[in-house]
Amino acid sequence: MSKRDHLSIFISLLLRHKPQAAGIELDEHGWADVDELIAGINSTGRQITREILEEIVASDSKQRYSLDADHRLIRANQGHSIPVDVELKEKNPPEILYHGTAEKFLENIFKKGLMPMNRLYVHLSPDVETAVKVGKRHGKPVVLEVDSARMRRDGEIFYCSENGVWLTKNVKPEYLKRLCEMRVEIG
Ligand code: HQG
């Protein structure tokens, strides 16, 4: 992994979970001051400049971060564990959404439903491919099909983050179906 990748992982830790690791604070909407973030990261012995930070934000494969209009503030678009309100937009989801997980979690998921665990929301994707990648982070990947159309009809609320991740508070087992193996492999 490159130095940049390590920095990027550290930035997402700070902006989603643990700003105190660089002695910084987030406001109620999840924003950090860019100058404070840079100084905070440098105070941990890592090295970053405004240019490098701007490059990391612009080139991030999942577009995880947003800068405000004058690039004075920065925040993560989703994925937080700390309770900040990133002003997510409520949106009607596509008919079906997908969630990638690991086989070892299935029994519990079909008992209790999908829960946000350490984050504020359950993360869902509009495509199988992304779900497979997300599932692989946890073990043998399994993709669950979420009947988002029926959830919506039943009054459940969905949000779509700036970077296109679908979020909801939890998904009851009745809305979940395991996607057949073949489609997971193709996906
Ligand atoms: C599982 C990455 C047992 C859930 C990704 C998941 C994503 C349960 C794990 C984003 C459960 C939580 C989020 C239950 C859910 N019993 N296990 N009742 N309910 N789980 O990492 O969705 O690269 O917090 O299936 O790409 O894997 O960081 O969530 O396996 O978009 O930007 O508990 O993080 O994006 O794991 O990933 P996580 P996730 P970034």
Coordinates of C-alpha atoms and ligand atoms in Angstrom, one line a residue:
M1 CA 0.0 0.0 0.0
S2 CA 1.3 3.5 -0.9
K3 CA 1.9 6.3 1.6
R4 CA -1.1 8.1 0.1
D5 CA -3.3 5.1 0.7
H6 CA -2.2 5.0 4.4
L7 CA -2.9 8.7 4.7
S8 CA -6.3 8.2 3.1
I9 CA -7.2 5.4 5.6
F10 CA -6.1 7.7 8.4
I11 CA -8.2 10.6 7.1
S12 CA -11.3 8.4 6.9
L13 CA -10.7 7.2 10.5
L14 CA -10.5 10.8 11.6
L15 CA -13.5 12.1 9.7
R16 CA -15.8 9.1 10.5
H17 CA -14.8 7.6 13.8
K18 CA -12.0 9.1 15.8
P19 CA -11.1 12.8 15.2
Q20 CA -9.3 12.9 18.6
A21 CA -6.6 10.6 17.1
A22 CA -5.2 13.9 15.5
G23 CA -6.5 16.2 18.3
I24 CA -9.2 17.7 16.1
E25 CA -13.0 18.1 16.4
L26 CA -15.9 17.8 13.9
D27 CA -18.9 20.1 14.0
E28 CA -22.4 18.8 14.3
H29 CA -22.5 18.3 10.5
G30 CA -19.3 16.3 10.4
W31 CA -17.1 19.1 9.1
A32 CA -13.5 19.5 10.1
D33 CA -11.4 22.6 9.5
V34 CA -9.0 21.8 6.7
D35 CA -6.0 23.7 8.3
E36 CA -6.7 22.0 11.6
L37 CA -6.9 18.6 9.9
I38 CA -3.5 19.1 8.2
A39 CA -1.9 20.4 11.4
G40 CA -3.4 17.5 13.3
I41 CA -2.2 14.8 10.9
N42 CA 1.3 16.4 10.8
S43 CA 1.3 16.4 14.7
T44 CA 1.0 12.6 14.6
G45 CA 4.3 12.2 12.7
R46 CA 2.7 11.7 9.3
Q47 CA 3.3 14.2 6.6
I48 CA 0.6 15.9 4.6
T49 CA 0.3 19.2 2.7
R50 CA -2.9 21.0 1.5
E51 CA -1.9 19.9 -2.1
I52 CA -1.7 16.2 -1.1
L53 CA -5.0 16.4 0.8
E54 CA -6.7 18.0 -2.2
E55 CA -5.3 15.2 -4.4
I56 CA -6.5 12.5 -2.0
V57 CA -10.0 14.0 -2.0
A58 CA -10.1 14.4 -5.8
S59 CA -8.8 11.0 -6.6
D60 CA -10.6 8.9 -4.0
S61 CA -12.0 5.9 -5.8
K62 CA -15.2 6.0 -3.8
Q63 CA -15.4 9.8 -3.5
R64 CA -15.5 9.5 0.3
Y65 CA -15.0 13.1 1.1
S66 CA -16.5 16.5 0.3
L67 CA -14.9 20.0 0.6
D68 CA -17.1 23.0 1.1
A69 CA -17.2 25.8 -1.6
D70 CA -14.1 27.6 -0.4
H71 CA -12.2 24.4 0.6
R72 CA -12.0 25.6 4.2
L73 CA -13.9 22.6 5.5
I74 CA -13.9 18.9 4.8
R75 CA -16.1 15.9 5.8
A76 CA -16.7 12.3 5.0
N77 CA -19.9 11.7 2.9
Q78 CA -21.0 8.6 4.8
G79 CA -19.7 5.8 7.0
H80 CA -19.6 7.5 10.3
S81 CA -19.8 5.9 13.7
I82 CA -19.9 9.2 15.6
P83 CA -23.3 10.9 15.6
V84 CA -23.0 13.7 13.1
D85 CA -25.7 14.9 10.8
V86 CA -24.2 15.1 7.3
E87 CA -27.5 16.4 5.9
L88 CA -28.2 13.2 3.9
K89 CA -30.9 13.5 1.3
E90 CA -34.0 11.4 1.7
K91 CA -34.6 9.7 -1.6
N92 CA -36.8 7.0 -3.1
P93 CA -34.6 3.9 -3.7
P94 CA -34.5 1.7 -6.8
E95 CA -36.8 -1.4 -6.6
I96 CA -33.9 -3.5 -5.3
L97 CA -30.7 -2.7 -3.4
Y98 CA -27.9 -5.0 -2.4
H99 CA -25.9 -5.6 0.8
G100 CA -22.6 -7.4 0.8
T101 CA -21.7 -9.3 3.9
A102 CA -19.9 -12.5 5.0
E103 CA -21.4 -15.9 5.3
K104 CA -20.6 -16.1 9.0
F105 CA -23.0 -13.2 9.8
L106 CA -25.9 -14.7 7.9
E107 CA -27.6 -16.6 10.7
N108 CA -27.7 -13.6 12.9
I109 CA -28.8 -11.3 10.0
F110 CA -31.7 -13.6 9.2
K111 CA -32.7 -13.6 12.9
K112 CA -32.3 -9.9 13.7
G113 CA -32.2 -8.2 10.3
L114 CA -29.4 -5.9 9.0
M115 CA -28.3 -3.6 11.7
P116 CA -25.9 -0.6 11.5
M117 CA -23.5 -2.3 14.0
N118 CA -20.8 0.3 14.6
R119 CA -22.0 2.8 12.1
L120 CA -25.1 5.1 12.0
Y121 CA -26.7 3.3 9.0
V122 CA -26.8 0.1 7.1
H123 CA -24.9 0.6 3.9
L124 CA -26.5 -0.7 0.6
S125 CA -25.5 -0.5 -3.0
P126 CA -27.5 -0.3 -6.3
D127 CA -25.2 -3.0 -7.9
V128 CA -24.1 -6.5 -7.1
E129 CA -20.4 -5.9 -7.9
T130 CA -20.0 -3.3 -5.2
A131 CA -21.8 -5.5 -2.7
V132 CA -19.4 -8.4 -3.4
K133 CA -16.4 -6.1 -2.8
V134 CA -17.9 -4.9 0.5
G135 CA -18.7 -8.5 1.6
K136 CA -15.1 -9.6 0.8
R137 CA -13.8 -7.3 3.5
H138 CA -15.4 -9.5 6.1
G139 CA -14.8 -13.0 4.9
K140 CA -16.5 -15.3 2.4
P141 CA -18.8 -12.9 0.6
V142 CA -22.5 -13.3 0.4
V143 CA -24.8 -10.8 -1.3
L144 CA -28.3 -10.1 0.1
E145 CA -31.1 -8.7 -2.0
V146 CA -33.0 -6.0 -0.2
D147 CA -36.7 -5.5 -1.2
S148 CA -36.3 -1.7 -1.0
A149 CA -39.5 -1.1 -3.0
R150 CA -41.6 -2.9 -0.4
M151 CA -39.7 -1.3 2.5
R152 CA -40.5 2.1 1.0
R153 CA -44.2 1.2 0.6
D154 CA -44.1 0.2 4.3
G155 CA -42.9 3.6 5.2
E156 CA -39.1 2.9 5.7
I157 CA -36.8 5.9 4.9
F158 CA -33.8 5.7 2.6
Y159 CA -31.1 8.2 2.1
C160 CA -28.5 8.6 -0.7
S161 CA -25.1 10.0 0.2
E162 CA -23.2 12.5 -1.9
N163 CA -21.1 9.5 -3.2
G164 CA -24.1 7.3 -4.1
V165 CA -24.2 5.0 -1.2
W166 CA -27.8 4.1 -0.1
L167 CA -28.4 4.2 3.7
T168 CA -31.2 3.1 5.9
K169 CA -31.6 2.6 9.7
N170 CA -32.1 -1.2 9.5
V171 CA -33.5 -3.9 7.3
K172 CA -35.9 -6.5 8.8
P173 CA -35.3 -10.1 7.8
E174 CA -38.6 -10.2 5.9
Y175 CA -37.1 -7.9 3.3
L176 CA -34.0 -9.9 2.8
K177 CA -33.2 -12.7 0.3
R178 CA -29.8 -14.3 -0.4
L179 CA -28.7 -13.9 -3.9
C180 CA -27.9 -17.1 -5.7
E181 CA -24.2 -18.1 -5.8
M182 CA -23.9 -17.8 -9.5
R183 CA -24.9 -14.2 -9.6
V184 CA -22.5 -13.4 -6.9
E185 CA -19.6 -14.9 -8.9
I186 CA -20.6 -13.2 -12.1
G187 CA -21.2 -10.0 -10.1
Ligands
HQG1 C1 -22.9 -7.0 9.4 C2 -17.0 0.5 3.3 C3 -24.4 -9.8 12.4 C4 -22.9 -6.4 8.1 C5 -17.9 -0.3 2.4 C6 -21.5 -6.1 7.9 C7 -19.3 0.1 2.7 C8 -24.5 -8.0 11.0 C9 -20.9 -5.8 9.3 C10 -19.1 0.7 4.1 C11 -25.8 -7.8 11.4 C12 -20.7 -4.3 9.6 C13 -19.9 -0.1 5.1 C14 -26.4 -8.6 12.3 C15 -25.3 -6.3 9.9 N1 -25.7 -9.6 12.8 N2 -23.8 -9.0 11.5 N3 -27.7 -8.5 12.7 N4 -26.3 -6.7 10.7 N5 -24.2 -7.1 10.1 O1 -18.0 -2.3 7.9 O2 -21.7 -2.6 5.2 O3 -14.3 1.8 2.1 O4 -19.7 -1.5 9.5 O5 -23.5 -7.2 7.1 O6 -17.6 -0.2 1.0 O7 -19.5 -3.9 5.5 O8 -15.0 2.4 4.4 O9 -20.4 -2.2 7.2 O10 -20.8 -7.2 7.3 O11 -19.8 1.1 1.8 O12 -15.6 3.8 2.4 O13 -22.0 -6.3 10.1 O14 -17.8 0.7 4.4 O15 -16.7 1.7 2.7 O16 -19.6 -3.9 8.9 O17 -19.5 -1.5 5.1 P1 -19.4 -2.4 8.4 P2 -20.3 -2.6 5.7 P3 -15.4 2.5 2.9

